[in-house]
XYZ file of C-alpha atoms in Angstrom:
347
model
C 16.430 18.479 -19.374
C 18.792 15.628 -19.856
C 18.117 14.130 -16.644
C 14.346 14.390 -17.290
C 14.416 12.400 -20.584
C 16.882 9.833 -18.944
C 14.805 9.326 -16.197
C 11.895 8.824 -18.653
C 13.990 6.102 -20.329
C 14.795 4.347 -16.967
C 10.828 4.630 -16.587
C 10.579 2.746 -19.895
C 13.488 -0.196 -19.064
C 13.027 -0.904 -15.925
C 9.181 -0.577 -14.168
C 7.583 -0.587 -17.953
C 8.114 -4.140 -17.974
C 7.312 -4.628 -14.701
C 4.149 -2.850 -14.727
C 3.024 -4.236 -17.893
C 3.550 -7.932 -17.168
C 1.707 -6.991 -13.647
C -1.544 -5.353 -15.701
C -1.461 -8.298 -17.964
C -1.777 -10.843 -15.932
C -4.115 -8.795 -13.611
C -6.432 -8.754 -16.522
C -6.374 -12.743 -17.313
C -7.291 -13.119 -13.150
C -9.843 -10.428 -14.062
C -11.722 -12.649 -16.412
C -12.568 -15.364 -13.976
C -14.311 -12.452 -12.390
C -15.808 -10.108 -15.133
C -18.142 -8.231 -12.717
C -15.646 -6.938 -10.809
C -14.980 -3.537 -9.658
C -10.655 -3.006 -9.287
C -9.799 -0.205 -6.162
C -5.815 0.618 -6.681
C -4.791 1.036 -3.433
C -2.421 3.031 -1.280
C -0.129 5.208 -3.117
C 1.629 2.600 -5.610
C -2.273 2.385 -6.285
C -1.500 6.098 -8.137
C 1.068 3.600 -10.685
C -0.700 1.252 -10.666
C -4.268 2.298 -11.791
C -2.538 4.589 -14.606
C -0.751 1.040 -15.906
C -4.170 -0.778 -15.781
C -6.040 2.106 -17.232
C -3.674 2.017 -20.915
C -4.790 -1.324 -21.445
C -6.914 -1.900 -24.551
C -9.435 -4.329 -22.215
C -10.275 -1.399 -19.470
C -13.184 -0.001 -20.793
C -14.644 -3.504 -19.736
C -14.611 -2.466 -15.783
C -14.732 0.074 -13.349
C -11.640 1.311 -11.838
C -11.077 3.345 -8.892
C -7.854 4.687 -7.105
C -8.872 3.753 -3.428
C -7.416 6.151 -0.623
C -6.245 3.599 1.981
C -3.028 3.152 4.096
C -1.877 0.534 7.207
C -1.829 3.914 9.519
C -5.243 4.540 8.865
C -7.287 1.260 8.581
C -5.040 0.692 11.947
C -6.629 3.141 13.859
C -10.368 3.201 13.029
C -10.324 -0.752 13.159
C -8.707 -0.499 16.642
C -11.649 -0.789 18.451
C -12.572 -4.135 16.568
C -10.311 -7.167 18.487
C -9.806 -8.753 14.826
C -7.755 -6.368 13.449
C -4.979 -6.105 16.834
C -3.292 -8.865 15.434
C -2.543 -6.907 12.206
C -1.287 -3.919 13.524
C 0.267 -4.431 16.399
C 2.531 -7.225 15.675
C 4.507 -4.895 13.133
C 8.038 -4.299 14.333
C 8.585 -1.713 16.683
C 10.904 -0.542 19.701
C 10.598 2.404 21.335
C 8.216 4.457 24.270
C 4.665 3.579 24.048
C 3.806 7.238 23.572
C 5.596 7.065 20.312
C 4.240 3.331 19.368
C 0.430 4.574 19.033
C 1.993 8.067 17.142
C 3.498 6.247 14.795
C 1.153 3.111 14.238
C -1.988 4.887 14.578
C -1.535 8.234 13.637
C -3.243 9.454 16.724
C -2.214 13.239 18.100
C -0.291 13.424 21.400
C -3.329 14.476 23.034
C -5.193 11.498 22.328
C -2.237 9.662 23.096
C -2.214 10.766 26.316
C -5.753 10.274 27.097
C -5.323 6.308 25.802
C -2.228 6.100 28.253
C -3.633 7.537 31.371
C -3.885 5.674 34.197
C -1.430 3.122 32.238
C 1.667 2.264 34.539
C 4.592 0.273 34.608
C 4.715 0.422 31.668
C 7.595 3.015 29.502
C 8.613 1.148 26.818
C 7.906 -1.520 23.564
C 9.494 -3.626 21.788
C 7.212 -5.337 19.343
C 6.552 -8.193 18.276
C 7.581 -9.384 21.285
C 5.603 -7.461 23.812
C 2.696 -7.678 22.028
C 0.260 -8.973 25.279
C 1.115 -5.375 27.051
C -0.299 -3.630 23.535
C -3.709 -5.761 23.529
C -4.312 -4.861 27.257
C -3.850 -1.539 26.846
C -6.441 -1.993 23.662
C -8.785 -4.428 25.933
C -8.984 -1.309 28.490
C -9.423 1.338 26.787
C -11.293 -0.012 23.826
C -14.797 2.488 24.624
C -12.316 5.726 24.745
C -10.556 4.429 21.608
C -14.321 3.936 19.783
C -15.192 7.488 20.688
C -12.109 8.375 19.237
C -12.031 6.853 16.213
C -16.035 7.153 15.506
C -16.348 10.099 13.173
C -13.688 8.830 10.732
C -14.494 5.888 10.603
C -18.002 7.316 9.370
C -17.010 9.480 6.990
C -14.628 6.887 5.432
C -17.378 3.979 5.169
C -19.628 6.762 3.254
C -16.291 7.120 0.384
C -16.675 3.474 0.369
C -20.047 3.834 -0.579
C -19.849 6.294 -3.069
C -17.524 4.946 -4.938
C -19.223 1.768 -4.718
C -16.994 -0.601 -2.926
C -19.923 -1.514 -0.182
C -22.424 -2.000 -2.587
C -24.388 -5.244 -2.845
C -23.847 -6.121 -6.280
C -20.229 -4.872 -6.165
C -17.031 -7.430 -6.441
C -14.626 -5.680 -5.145
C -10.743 -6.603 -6.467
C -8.131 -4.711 -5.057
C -4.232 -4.204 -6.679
C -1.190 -3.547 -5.029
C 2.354 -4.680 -5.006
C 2.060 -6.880 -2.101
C 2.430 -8.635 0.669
C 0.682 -9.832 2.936
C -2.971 -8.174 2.287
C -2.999 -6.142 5.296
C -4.848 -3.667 3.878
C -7.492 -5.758 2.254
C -8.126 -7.847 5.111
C -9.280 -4.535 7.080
C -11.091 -3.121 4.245
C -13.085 -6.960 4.052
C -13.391 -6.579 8.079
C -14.630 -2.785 7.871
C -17.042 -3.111 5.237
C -18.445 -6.786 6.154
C -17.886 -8.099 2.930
C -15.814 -10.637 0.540
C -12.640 -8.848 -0.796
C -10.599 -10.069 -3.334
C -6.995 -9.180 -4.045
C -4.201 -9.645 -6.771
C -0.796 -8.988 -6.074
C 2.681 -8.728 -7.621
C 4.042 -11.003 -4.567
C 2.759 -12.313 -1.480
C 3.372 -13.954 1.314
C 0.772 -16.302 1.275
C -2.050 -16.728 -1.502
C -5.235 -18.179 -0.804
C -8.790 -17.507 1.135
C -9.345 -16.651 4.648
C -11.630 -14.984 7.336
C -11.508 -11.488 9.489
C -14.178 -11.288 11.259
C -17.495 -11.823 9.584
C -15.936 -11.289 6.419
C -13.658 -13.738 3.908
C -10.897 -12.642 1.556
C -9.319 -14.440 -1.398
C -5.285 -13.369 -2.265
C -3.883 -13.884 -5.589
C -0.526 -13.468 -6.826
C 0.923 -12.810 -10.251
C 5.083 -13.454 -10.287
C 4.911 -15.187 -6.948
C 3.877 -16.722 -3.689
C 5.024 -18.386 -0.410
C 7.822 -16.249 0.030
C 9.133 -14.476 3.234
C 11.240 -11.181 4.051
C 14.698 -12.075 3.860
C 13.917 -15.730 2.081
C 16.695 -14.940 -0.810
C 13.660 -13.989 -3.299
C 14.843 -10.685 -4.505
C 11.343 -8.943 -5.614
C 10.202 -9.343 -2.176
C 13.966 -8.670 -0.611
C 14.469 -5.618 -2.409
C 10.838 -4.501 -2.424
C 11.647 -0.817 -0.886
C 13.465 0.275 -4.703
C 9.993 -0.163 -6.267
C 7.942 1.413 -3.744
C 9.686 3.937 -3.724
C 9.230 5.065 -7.137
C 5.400 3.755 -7.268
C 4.065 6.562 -4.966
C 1.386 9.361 -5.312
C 1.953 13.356 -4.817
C 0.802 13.157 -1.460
C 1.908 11.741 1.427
C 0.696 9.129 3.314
C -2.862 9.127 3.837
C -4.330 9.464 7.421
C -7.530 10.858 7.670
C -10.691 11.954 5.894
C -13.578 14.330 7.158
C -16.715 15.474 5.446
C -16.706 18.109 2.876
C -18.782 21.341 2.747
C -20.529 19.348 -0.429
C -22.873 16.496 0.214
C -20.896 13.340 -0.926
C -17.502 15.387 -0.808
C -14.593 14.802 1.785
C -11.351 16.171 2.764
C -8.419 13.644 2.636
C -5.887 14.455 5.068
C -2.321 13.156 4.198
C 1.169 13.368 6.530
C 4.817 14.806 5.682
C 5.672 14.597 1.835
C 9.200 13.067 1.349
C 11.389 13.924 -1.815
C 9.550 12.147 -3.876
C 6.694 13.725 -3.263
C 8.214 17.295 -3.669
C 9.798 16.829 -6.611
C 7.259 14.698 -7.929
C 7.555 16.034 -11.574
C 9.940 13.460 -11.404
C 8.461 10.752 -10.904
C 6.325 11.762 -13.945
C 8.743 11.555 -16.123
C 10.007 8.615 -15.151
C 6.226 7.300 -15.142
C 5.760 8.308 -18.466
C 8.643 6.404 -19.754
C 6.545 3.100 -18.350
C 3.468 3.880 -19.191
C 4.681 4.224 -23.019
C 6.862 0.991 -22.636
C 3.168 -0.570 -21.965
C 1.339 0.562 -24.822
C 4.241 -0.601 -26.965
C 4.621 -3.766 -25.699
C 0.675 -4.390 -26.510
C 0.931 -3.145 -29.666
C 3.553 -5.255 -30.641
C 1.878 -8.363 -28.282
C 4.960 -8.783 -25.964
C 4.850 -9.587 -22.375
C 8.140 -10.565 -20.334
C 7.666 -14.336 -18.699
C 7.831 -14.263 -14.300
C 11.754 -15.052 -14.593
C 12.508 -12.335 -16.930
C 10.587 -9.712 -14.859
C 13.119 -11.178 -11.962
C 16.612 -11.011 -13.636
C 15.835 -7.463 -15.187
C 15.083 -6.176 -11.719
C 17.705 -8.356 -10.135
C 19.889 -6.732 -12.313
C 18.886 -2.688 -11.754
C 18.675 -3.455 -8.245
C 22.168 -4.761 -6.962
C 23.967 -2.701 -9.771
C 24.141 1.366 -9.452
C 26.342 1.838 -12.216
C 22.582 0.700 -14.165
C 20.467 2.834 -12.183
C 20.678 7.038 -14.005
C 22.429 9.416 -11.514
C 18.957 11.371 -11.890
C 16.952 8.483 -10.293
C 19.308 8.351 -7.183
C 17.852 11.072 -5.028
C 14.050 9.301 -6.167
C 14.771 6.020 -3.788
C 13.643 6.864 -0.621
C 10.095 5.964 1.399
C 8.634 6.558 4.827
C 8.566 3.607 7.197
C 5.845 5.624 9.343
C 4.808 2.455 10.977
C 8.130 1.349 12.394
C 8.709 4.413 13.141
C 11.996 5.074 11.420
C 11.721 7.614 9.307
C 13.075 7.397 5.899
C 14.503 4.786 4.455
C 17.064 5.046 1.066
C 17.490 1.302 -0.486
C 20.759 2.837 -2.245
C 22.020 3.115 1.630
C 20.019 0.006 3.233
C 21.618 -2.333 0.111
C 25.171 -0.934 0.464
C 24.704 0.439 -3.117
């Protein structure tokens, strides 16, 4: 019981503020937009749309958590040359067998249907040997259409239903970051303008995929890189790790017995995940630290928001014993496994 209630009161220190200067400044970006529709994506989108949902102002839109992930949008865009630039210059080393496992999500059989016939060819390492990738793609793009077909299908009719393809519909998505990835191929799959506001990213601004345009927004910052000394970008992996869903990552939907019901089909759960209870807690904790801090009309400033999580994040001694087992995440699409930030930091 005590390590429940302290992990609620890490909840409430460290990713309440976080979250609740994120939401507020969502909702200012919001209001240049007030017919928008805001899709939480991925599975910090399960945080995230619980954060934006407290708020006093979200009555005023519609809000929807949007089942999405790299893996997926990967595959049943792979058959569209727009999106081979997104997914296949990812890191990566390691048999190509493995590379279109782990990026794609595809089974072994349908691995080894893409691969036959493909020779001299054992292993990747990626970015660098990106040309052999798009050949392979270039080749066998018809097979990897019929494969790829029926989900992508299913998936464009949950767009629909929940109104993201619709013609009147503004669709603003939220996520941590970085780089838009995952809006980009949700703007190139549905043929439509995407908008998207971010904690950080790599670049803000508009852009094209395909027939489509995108605008990224930021709220605590922008023209950073991986590795460029900014430590909410840097240390990224301790927050996503505790902004996850119960499920694991999401790689498939198929059509439900129900007209206008599916089947979402997830991969492994890590710790997190089976001990998610958790992560309740500790979400708990944040989610009262933002309905406090609106009651009381207090937001933390952009540089506070950095030195508190500066602080949690290159200090254990601040971090509860309880939330050490909770810092872990999948890096499915390197192809790594798990990763612990406690270990990868030297913490």
């Amino acid at each position: 019981m005590l390590d429940l209630v302290s992990l609620k009161e890490f909840g409430y220190n460290f990713l309440g503020p976080i979250l609740s200067s994120f939401t507020s400044n969502v909702y200012r970006q919001l209001k240049k937009q007030p017919k928008s529709t805001v899709y939480h994506l991925a599975r910090e989108g399960y945080a995230l749309k619980k954060a934006f949902d407290i708020h006093t102002e979200s009555k005023n839109y519609d809000s929807h958590y949007l089942y999405a992930s790299r893996t997926f949008l990967f595959r049943i865009t792979l058959d569209l040359k727009e999106s081979w630039e997104l997914s296949v210059n990812h890191s990566f080393e390691g048999t190509l067998k493995d590379f279109f496992i782990a990026r794609y999500a595809f089974s072994s059989e349908e691995v080894d249907e893409i691969l036959k016939d493909v020779e001299g060819v054992s292993k990747v390492k990626l970015p660098a040997d990106n040309k052999i990738i798009f050949e392979i793609l270039e080749q066998k793009k018809a097979l990897i259409s019929s494969l790829v077909e029926n989900s992508r299908k299913c998936y464009l009719q949950y767009l629909d239903k929940i109104n993201f393809t619709g013609k009147e519909t503004l669709p603003v998505v939220l996520d941590i970051g970085y780089s838009g990835t995952i809006q980009k191929l949700l703007a190139l799959l549905a043929n439509k303008h995407v908008e998207g506001i971010y904690m950080v990213t790599t670049r803000s601004g508009g852009g094209r995929i395909g027939n489509a345009t995108y605008q990224i927004s930021h709220c605590f910052k922008t023209s950073v890189k991986m590795g460029s000394g900014y430590i909410l970008l840097d240390r990224s992996m301790f927050l996503e790790s505790l902004l996850t869903a119960p499920d694991g990552q999401f790689v498939d939907i198929l059509p439900g017995v129900e007209q206008d019901k599916f089947n979402f089909c997830f991969g492994k759960r890590n710790h997190n995940q089976e001990n998610f209870y958790k992560l309740d807690y500790l979400l708990s904790g944040a989610l009262q630290c933002i309905s406090d801090m609106q009651i009381n009309n207090v937001e933390f400033s952009t540089e506070e928001i950095e030195k508190l999580f500066e602080m949690y994040v290159t200090h254990r001694n601040l971090l509860p014993r309880a939330s050490w087992p909770l810092f872990i995440l999948d890096d499915a699409i390197s192809g790594q496994g798990d990763l612990n930030p406690l270990d990868f930091f030297g913490l």
